[in-house]
Short mmCIF file of C-alpha atoms and ligand atoms in Angstrom, two decimals:
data_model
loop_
_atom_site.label_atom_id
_atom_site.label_comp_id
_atom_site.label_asym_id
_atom_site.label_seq_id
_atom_site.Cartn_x
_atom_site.Cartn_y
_atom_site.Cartn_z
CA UNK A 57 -59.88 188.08 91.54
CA UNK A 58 -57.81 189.29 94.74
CA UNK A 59 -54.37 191.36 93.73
CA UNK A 60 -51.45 189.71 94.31
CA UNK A 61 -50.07 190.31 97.85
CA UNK A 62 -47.65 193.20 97.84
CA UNK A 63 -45.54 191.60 100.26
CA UNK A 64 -44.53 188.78 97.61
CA UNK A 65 -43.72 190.95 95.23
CA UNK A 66 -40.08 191.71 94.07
CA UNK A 67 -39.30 195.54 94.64
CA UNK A 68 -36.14 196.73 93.38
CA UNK A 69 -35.11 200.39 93.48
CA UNK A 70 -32.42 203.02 92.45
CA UNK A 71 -31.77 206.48 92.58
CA UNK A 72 -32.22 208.93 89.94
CA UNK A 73 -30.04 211.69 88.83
CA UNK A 74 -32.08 215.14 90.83
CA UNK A 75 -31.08 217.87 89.13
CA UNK A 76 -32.16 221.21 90.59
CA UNK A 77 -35.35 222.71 89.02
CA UNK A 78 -33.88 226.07 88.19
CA UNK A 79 -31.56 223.79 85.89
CA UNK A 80 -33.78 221.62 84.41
CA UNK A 81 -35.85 224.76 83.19
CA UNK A 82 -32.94 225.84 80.73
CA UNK A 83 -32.28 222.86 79.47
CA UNK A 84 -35.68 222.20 78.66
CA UNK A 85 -36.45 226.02 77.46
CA UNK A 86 -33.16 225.32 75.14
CA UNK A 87 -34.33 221.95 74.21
CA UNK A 88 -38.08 222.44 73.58
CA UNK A 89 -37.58 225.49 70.80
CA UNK A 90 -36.82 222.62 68.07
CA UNK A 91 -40.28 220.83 68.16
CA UNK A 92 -42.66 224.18 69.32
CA UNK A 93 -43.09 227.32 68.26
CA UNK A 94 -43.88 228.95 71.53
CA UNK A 95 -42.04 227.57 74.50
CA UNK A 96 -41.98 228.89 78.51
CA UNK A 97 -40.39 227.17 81.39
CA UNK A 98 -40.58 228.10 84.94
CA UNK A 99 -40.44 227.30 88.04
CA UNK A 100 -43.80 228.24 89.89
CA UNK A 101 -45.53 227.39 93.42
CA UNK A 102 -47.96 224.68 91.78
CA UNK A 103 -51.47 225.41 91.51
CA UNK A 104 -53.96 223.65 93.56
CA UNK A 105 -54.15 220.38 90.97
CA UNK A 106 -57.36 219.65 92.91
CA UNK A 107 -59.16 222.52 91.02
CA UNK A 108 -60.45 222.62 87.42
CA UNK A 109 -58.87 222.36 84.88
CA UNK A 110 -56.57 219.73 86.54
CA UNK A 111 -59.10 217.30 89.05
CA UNK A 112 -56.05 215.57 90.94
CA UNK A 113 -57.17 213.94 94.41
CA UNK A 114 -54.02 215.98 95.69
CA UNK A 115 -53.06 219.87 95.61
CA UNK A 116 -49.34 219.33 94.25
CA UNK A 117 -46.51 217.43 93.28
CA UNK A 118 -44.01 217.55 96.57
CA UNK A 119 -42.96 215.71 99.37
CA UNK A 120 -40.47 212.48 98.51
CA UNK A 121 -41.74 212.13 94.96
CA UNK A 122 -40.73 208.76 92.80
CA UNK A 123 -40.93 206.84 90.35
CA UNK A 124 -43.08 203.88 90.52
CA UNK A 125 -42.81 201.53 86.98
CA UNK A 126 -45.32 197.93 87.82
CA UNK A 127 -45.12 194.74 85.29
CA UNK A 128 -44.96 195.69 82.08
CA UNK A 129 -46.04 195.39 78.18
CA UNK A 130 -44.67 191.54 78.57
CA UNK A 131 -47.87 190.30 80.92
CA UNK A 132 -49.89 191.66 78.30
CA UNK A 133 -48.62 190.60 75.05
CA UNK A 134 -48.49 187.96 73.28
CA UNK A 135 -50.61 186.53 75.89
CA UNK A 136 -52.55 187.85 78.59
CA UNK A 137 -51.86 186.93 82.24
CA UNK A 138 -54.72 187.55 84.45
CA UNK A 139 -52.96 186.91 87.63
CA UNK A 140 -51.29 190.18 87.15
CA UNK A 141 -53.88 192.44 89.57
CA UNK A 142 -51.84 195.09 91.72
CA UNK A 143 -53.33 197.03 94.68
CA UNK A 144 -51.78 200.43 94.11
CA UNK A 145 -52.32 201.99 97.48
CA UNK A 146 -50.23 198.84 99.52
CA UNK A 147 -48.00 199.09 96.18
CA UNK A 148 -47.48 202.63 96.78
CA UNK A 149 -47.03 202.53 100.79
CA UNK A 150 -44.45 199.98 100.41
CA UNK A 151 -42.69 201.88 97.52
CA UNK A 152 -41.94 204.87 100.18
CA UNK A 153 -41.63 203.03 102.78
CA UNK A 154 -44.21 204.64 104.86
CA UNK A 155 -47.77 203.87 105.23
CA UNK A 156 -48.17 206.91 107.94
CA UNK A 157 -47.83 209.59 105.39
CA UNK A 158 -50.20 210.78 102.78
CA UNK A 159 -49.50 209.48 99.40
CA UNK A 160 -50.71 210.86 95.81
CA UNK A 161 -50.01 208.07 93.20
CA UNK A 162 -51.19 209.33 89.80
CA UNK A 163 -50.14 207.57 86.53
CA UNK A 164 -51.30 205.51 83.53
CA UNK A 165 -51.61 201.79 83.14
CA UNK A 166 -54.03 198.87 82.50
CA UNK A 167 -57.67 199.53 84.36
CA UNK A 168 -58.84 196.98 86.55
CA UNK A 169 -60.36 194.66 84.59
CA UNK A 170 -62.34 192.25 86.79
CA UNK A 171 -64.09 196.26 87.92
CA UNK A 172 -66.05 196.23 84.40
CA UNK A 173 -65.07 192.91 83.62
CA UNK A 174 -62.84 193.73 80.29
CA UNK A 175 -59.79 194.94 79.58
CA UNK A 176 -59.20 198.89 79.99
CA UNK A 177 -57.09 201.89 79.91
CA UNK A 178 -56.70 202.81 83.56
CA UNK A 179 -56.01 206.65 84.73
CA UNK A 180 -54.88 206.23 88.18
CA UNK A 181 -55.64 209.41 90.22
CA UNK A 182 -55.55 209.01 94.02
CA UNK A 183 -55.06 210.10 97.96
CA UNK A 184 -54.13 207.77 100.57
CA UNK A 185 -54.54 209.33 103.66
CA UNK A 186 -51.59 208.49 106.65
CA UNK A 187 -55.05 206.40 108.25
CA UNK A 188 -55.09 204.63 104.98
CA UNK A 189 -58.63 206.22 103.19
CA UNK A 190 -58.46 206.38 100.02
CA UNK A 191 -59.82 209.10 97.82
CA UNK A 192 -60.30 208.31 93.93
CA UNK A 193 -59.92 210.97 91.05
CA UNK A 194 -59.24 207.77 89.07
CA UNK A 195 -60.73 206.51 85.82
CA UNK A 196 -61.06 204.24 83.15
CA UNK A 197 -61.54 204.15 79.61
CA UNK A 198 -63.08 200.95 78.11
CA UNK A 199 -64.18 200.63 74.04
CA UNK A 200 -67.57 199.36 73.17
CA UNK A 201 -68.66 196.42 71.90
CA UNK A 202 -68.83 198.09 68.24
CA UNK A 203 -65.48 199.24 69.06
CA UNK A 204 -67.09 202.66 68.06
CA UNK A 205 -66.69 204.44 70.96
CA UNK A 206 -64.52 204.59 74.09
CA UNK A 207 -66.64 204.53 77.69
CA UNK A 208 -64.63 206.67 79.98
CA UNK A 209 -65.73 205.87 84.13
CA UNK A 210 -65.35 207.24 87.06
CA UNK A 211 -63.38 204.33 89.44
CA UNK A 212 -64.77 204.47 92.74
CA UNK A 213 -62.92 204.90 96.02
CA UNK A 214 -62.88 200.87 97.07
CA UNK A 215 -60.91 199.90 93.69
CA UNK A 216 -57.96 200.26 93.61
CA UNK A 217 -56.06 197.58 91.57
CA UNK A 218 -54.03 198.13 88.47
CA UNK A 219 -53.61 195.50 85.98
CA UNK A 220 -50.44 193.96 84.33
CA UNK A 221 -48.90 197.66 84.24
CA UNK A 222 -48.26 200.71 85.68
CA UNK A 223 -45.99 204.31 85.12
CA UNK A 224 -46.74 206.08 88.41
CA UNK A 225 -45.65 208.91 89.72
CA UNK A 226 -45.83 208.99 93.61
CA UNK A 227 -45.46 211.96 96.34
CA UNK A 228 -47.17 213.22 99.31
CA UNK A 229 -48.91 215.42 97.40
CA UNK A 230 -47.95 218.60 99.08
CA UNK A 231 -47.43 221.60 97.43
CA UNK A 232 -44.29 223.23 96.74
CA UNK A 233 -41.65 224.18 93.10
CA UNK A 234 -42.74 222.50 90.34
CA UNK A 235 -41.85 222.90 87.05
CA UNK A 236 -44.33 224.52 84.69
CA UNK A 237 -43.95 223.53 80.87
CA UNK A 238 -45.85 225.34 78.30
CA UNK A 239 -45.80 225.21 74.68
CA UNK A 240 -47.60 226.38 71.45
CA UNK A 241 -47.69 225.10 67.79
CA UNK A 242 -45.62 221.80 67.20
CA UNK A 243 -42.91 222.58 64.30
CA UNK A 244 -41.12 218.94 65.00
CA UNK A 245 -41.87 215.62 65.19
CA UNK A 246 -42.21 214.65 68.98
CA UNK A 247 -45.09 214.39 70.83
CA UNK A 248 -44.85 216.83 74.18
CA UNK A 249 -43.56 213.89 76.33
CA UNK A 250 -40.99 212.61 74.26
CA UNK A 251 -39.61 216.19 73.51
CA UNK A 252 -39.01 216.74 77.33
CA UNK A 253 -37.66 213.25 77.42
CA UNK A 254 -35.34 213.78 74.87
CA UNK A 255 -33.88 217.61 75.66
CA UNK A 256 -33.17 215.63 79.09
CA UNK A 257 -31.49 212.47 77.69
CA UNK A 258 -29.15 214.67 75.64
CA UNK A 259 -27.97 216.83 78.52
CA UNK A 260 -27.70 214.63 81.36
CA UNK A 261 -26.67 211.74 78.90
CA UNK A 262 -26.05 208.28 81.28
CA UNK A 263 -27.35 210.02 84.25
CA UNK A 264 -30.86 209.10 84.64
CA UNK A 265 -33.63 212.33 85.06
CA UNK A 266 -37.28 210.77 85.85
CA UNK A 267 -40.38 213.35 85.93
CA UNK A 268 -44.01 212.80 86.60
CA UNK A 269 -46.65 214.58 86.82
CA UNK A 270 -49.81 216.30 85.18
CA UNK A 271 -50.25 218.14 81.64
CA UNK A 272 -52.93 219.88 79.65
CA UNK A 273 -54.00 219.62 76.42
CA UNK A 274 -55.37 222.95 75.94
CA UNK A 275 -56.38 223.15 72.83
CA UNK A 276 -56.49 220.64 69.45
CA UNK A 277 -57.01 217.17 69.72
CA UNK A 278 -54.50 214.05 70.26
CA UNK A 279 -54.11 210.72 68.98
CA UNK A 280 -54.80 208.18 72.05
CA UNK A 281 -55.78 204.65 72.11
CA UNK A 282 -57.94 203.04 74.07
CA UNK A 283 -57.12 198.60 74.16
CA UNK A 284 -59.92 195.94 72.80
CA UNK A 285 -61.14 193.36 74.93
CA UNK A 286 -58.42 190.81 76.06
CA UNK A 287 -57.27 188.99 72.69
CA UNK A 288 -58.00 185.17 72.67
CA UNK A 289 -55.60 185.23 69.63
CA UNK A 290 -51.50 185.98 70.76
CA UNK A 291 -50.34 189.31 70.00
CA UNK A 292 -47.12 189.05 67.97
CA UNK A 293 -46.33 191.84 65.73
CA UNK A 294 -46.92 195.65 65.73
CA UNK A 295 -49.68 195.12 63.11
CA UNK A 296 -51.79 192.89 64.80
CA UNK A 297 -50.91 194.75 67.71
CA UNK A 298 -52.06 198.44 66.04
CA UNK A 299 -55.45 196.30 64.94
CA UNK A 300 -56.30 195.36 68.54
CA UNK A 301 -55.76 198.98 69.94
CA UNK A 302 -58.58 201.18 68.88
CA UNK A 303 -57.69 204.68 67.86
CA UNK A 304 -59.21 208.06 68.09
CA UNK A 305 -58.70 211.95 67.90
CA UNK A 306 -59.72 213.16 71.02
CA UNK A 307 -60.30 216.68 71.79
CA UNK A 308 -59.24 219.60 74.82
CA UNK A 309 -59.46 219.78 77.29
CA UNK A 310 -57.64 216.63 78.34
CA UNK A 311 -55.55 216.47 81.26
CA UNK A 312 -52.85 213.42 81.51
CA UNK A 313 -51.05 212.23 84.34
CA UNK A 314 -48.21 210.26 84.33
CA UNK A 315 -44.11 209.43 84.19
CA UNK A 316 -40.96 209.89 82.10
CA UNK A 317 -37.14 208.91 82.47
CA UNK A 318 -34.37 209.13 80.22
CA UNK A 319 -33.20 205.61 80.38
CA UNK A 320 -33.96 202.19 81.40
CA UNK A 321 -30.92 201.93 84.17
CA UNK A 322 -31.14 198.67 83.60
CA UNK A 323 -34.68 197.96 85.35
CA UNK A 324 -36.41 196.92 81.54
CA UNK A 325 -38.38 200.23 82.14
CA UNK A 326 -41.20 201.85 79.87
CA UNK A 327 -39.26 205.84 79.12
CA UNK A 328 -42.45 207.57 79.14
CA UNK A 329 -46.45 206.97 79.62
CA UNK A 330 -49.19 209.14 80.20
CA UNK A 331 -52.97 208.63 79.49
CA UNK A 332 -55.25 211.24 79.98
CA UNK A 333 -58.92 211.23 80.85
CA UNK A 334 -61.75 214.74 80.95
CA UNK A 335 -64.84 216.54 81.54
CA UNK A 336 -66.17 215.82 78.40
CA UNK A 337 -66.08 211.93 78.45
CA UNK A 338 -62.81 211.28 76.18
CA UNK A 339 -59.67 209.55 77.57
CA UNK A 340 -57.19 206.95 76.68
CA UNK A 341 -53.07 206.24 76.32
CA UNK A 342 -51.26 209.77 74.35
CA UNK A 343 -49.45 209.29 71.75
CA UNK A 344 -49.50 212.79 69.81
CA UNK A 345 -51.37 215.65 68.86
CA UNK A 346 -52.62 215.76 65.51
CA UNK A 347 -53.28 219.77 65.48
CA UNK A 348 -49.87 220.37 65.37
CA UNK A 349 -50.43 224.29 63.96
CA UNK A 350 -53.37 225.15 67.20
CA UNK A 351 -51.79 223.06 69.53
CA UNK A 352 -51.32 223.92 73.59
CA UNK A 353 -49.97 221.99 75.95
CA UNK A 354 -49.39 223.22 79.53
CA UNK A 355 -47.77 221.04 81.88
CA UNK A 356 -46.33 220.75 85.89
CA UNK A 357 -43.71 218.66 86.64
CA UNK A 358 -41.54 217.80 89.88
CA UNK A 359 -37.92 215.43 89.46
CA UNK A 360 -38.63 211.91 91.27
CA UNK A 361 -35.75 211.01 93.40
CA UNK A 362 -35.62 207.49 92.89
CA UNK A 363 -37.41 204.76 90.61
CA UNK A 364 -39.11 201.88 92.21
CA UNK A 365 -39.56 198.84 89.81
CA UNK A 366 -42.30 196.27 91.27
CA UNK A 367 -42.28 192.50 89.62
CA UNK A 368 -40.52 193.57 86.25
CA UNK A 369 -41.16 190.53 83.93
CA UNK A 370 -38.42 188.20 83.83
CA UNK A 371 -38.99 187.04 80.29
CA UNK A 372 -39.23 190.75 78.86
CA UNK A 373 -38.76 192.17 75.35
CA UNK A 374 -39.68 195.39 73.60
CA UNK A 375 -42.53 195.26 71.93
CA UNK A 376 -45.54 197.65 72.37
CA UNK A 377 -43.87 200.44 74.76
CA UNK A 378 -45.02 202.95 72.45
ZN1 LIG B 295 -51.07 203.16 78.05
#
């Protein structure tokens, strides 16, 4: 199946709240100390994110960065719409209005299904070039047919379609100031995510702070999911929902890629999303650690400038944003 022309598709935008970096390092180093142990914040010159440990298809986080939220939960539950293939590299042109500059789109989302023909967990990793070549870190994580084991591929170059949703961070992909966030031994409840999310929210209150970007797990596992095969049964509650995902401890080193922001602004957004894929063939959608006490998380961030929402569902509701 062909994705759906990114011309026809509605493209809002707004801009977010861009705090400077130097600022958003003490909040979060004040913030952070209630759920870890250990917590450091700077701001650093990123590292080259193509190298190990991180295997980005682009050295850093800089040059116009954004937010880019596609669909959403509603195209996939109760029912499944199959029409809902994006390209992400037109998606992503269009969303900075500039196909002559080199784009790094990196994010989580549904895999491109018709690719391995089933429904998968898609880790979207890659360079578009200002000619338009596209270079693919990306991969996806499928379950198999036991529901055993999660499949984690390689997506080659020539695929690039996401399916029914996407949290996507965009930039050129240059290097520059990032943010670095690393922290030790969970003492709260939050996963890593969520606790950045949150120290944000409760600083810059209505004013909306989005971040995307790349973190480690270091060391420990993490609770992820990886999605079933398409249901041919609707999808109504969290239950049947939590019996459809599969779910699994998976081990460092992962690295996850994806977005944050601290409210909807009234777009029906997803407030934070990263799946994570690795060397050693685990990956899926985070949710926590589960090694709270050995747990390291190291993380590089830069503030988008604006959020760019692509054919949000019109009949929406809240169910499975988790
Ligand atoms: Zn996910």
């Amino acid at each position: 199946m062909a994705s759906i022309d990114t011309v026809i598709l509605p493209f809002e935008e707004k801009p977010l709240h861009t705090p400077p970096l130097e600022e958003i390092r003490d909040v979060l180093a004040a913030g952070l100390v209630s759920n870890f142990a250990t917590v450091d914040v700077e701001v650093v010159d990123c590292p080259n994110l193509t190298q190990a440990p991180f295997h980005l298809a682009g050295e850093g986080l800089n040059g116009n960065p954004a937010l880019l939220e596609v669909g959403g939960p509603p195209y996939l539950l109760p029912h499944v719409d199959y029409t809902k293939l994006y390209d992400v590299v037109s998606i992503s042109q269009r969303a900075l209005n500039d196909t002559k500059k080199e784009i790094l789109a990196i994010g989580a989302g549904a895999g491109p299904y018709p690719h391995v023909n089933s429904n998968c967990e898609g880790m979207f990793n890659l360079k578009i070039s200002a000619s338009g070549h596209v270079t693919s870190e990306s991969h996806l994580a499928q379950i198999t047919p036991d529901r055993k084991q999660v499949l984690l591929k390689k997506i080659p170059n020539t695929e690039t379609r996401c399916a029914l949703l996407g949290n996507i961070f965009l930039s050129e992909g240059k290097p520059g100031q990032v943010l670095k966030v690393s922290c030790k031994k969970r003492i709260g409840g939050e996963d890593f995510i969520a606790s950045i999310r949150n120290a944000l929210a409760k600083h810059y209150e209505d004013k909306p702070v989005g971040l995307g970007g790349v973190f480690l797990l270091k060391n420990g596992k993490a609770k992820q999911h990886v999605m079933s095969p398409f249901s041919e049964t609707p999808i109504h509650t969290e239950e049947e929902l939590n019996t459809w995902l599969n779910f699994f401890d998976m081990s460092a080193t992962l690295i996850a890629v994806g977005t944050l922001v601290t409210n909807e602004c009234d777009l029906d957004l997803r407030l934070q999303h990263f799946h994570s894929f690795s060397k050693h063939g685990e990956g899926g959608h985070y949710h926590i650690d589960t090694t709270p006490d050995i747990v390291e998380y190291e993380g590089y961030f830069n503030v988008g400038e604006k959020i760019v929402r692509v054919d949000k569902p019109v009949n929406t509701h809240k169910f499975g944003r988790d």
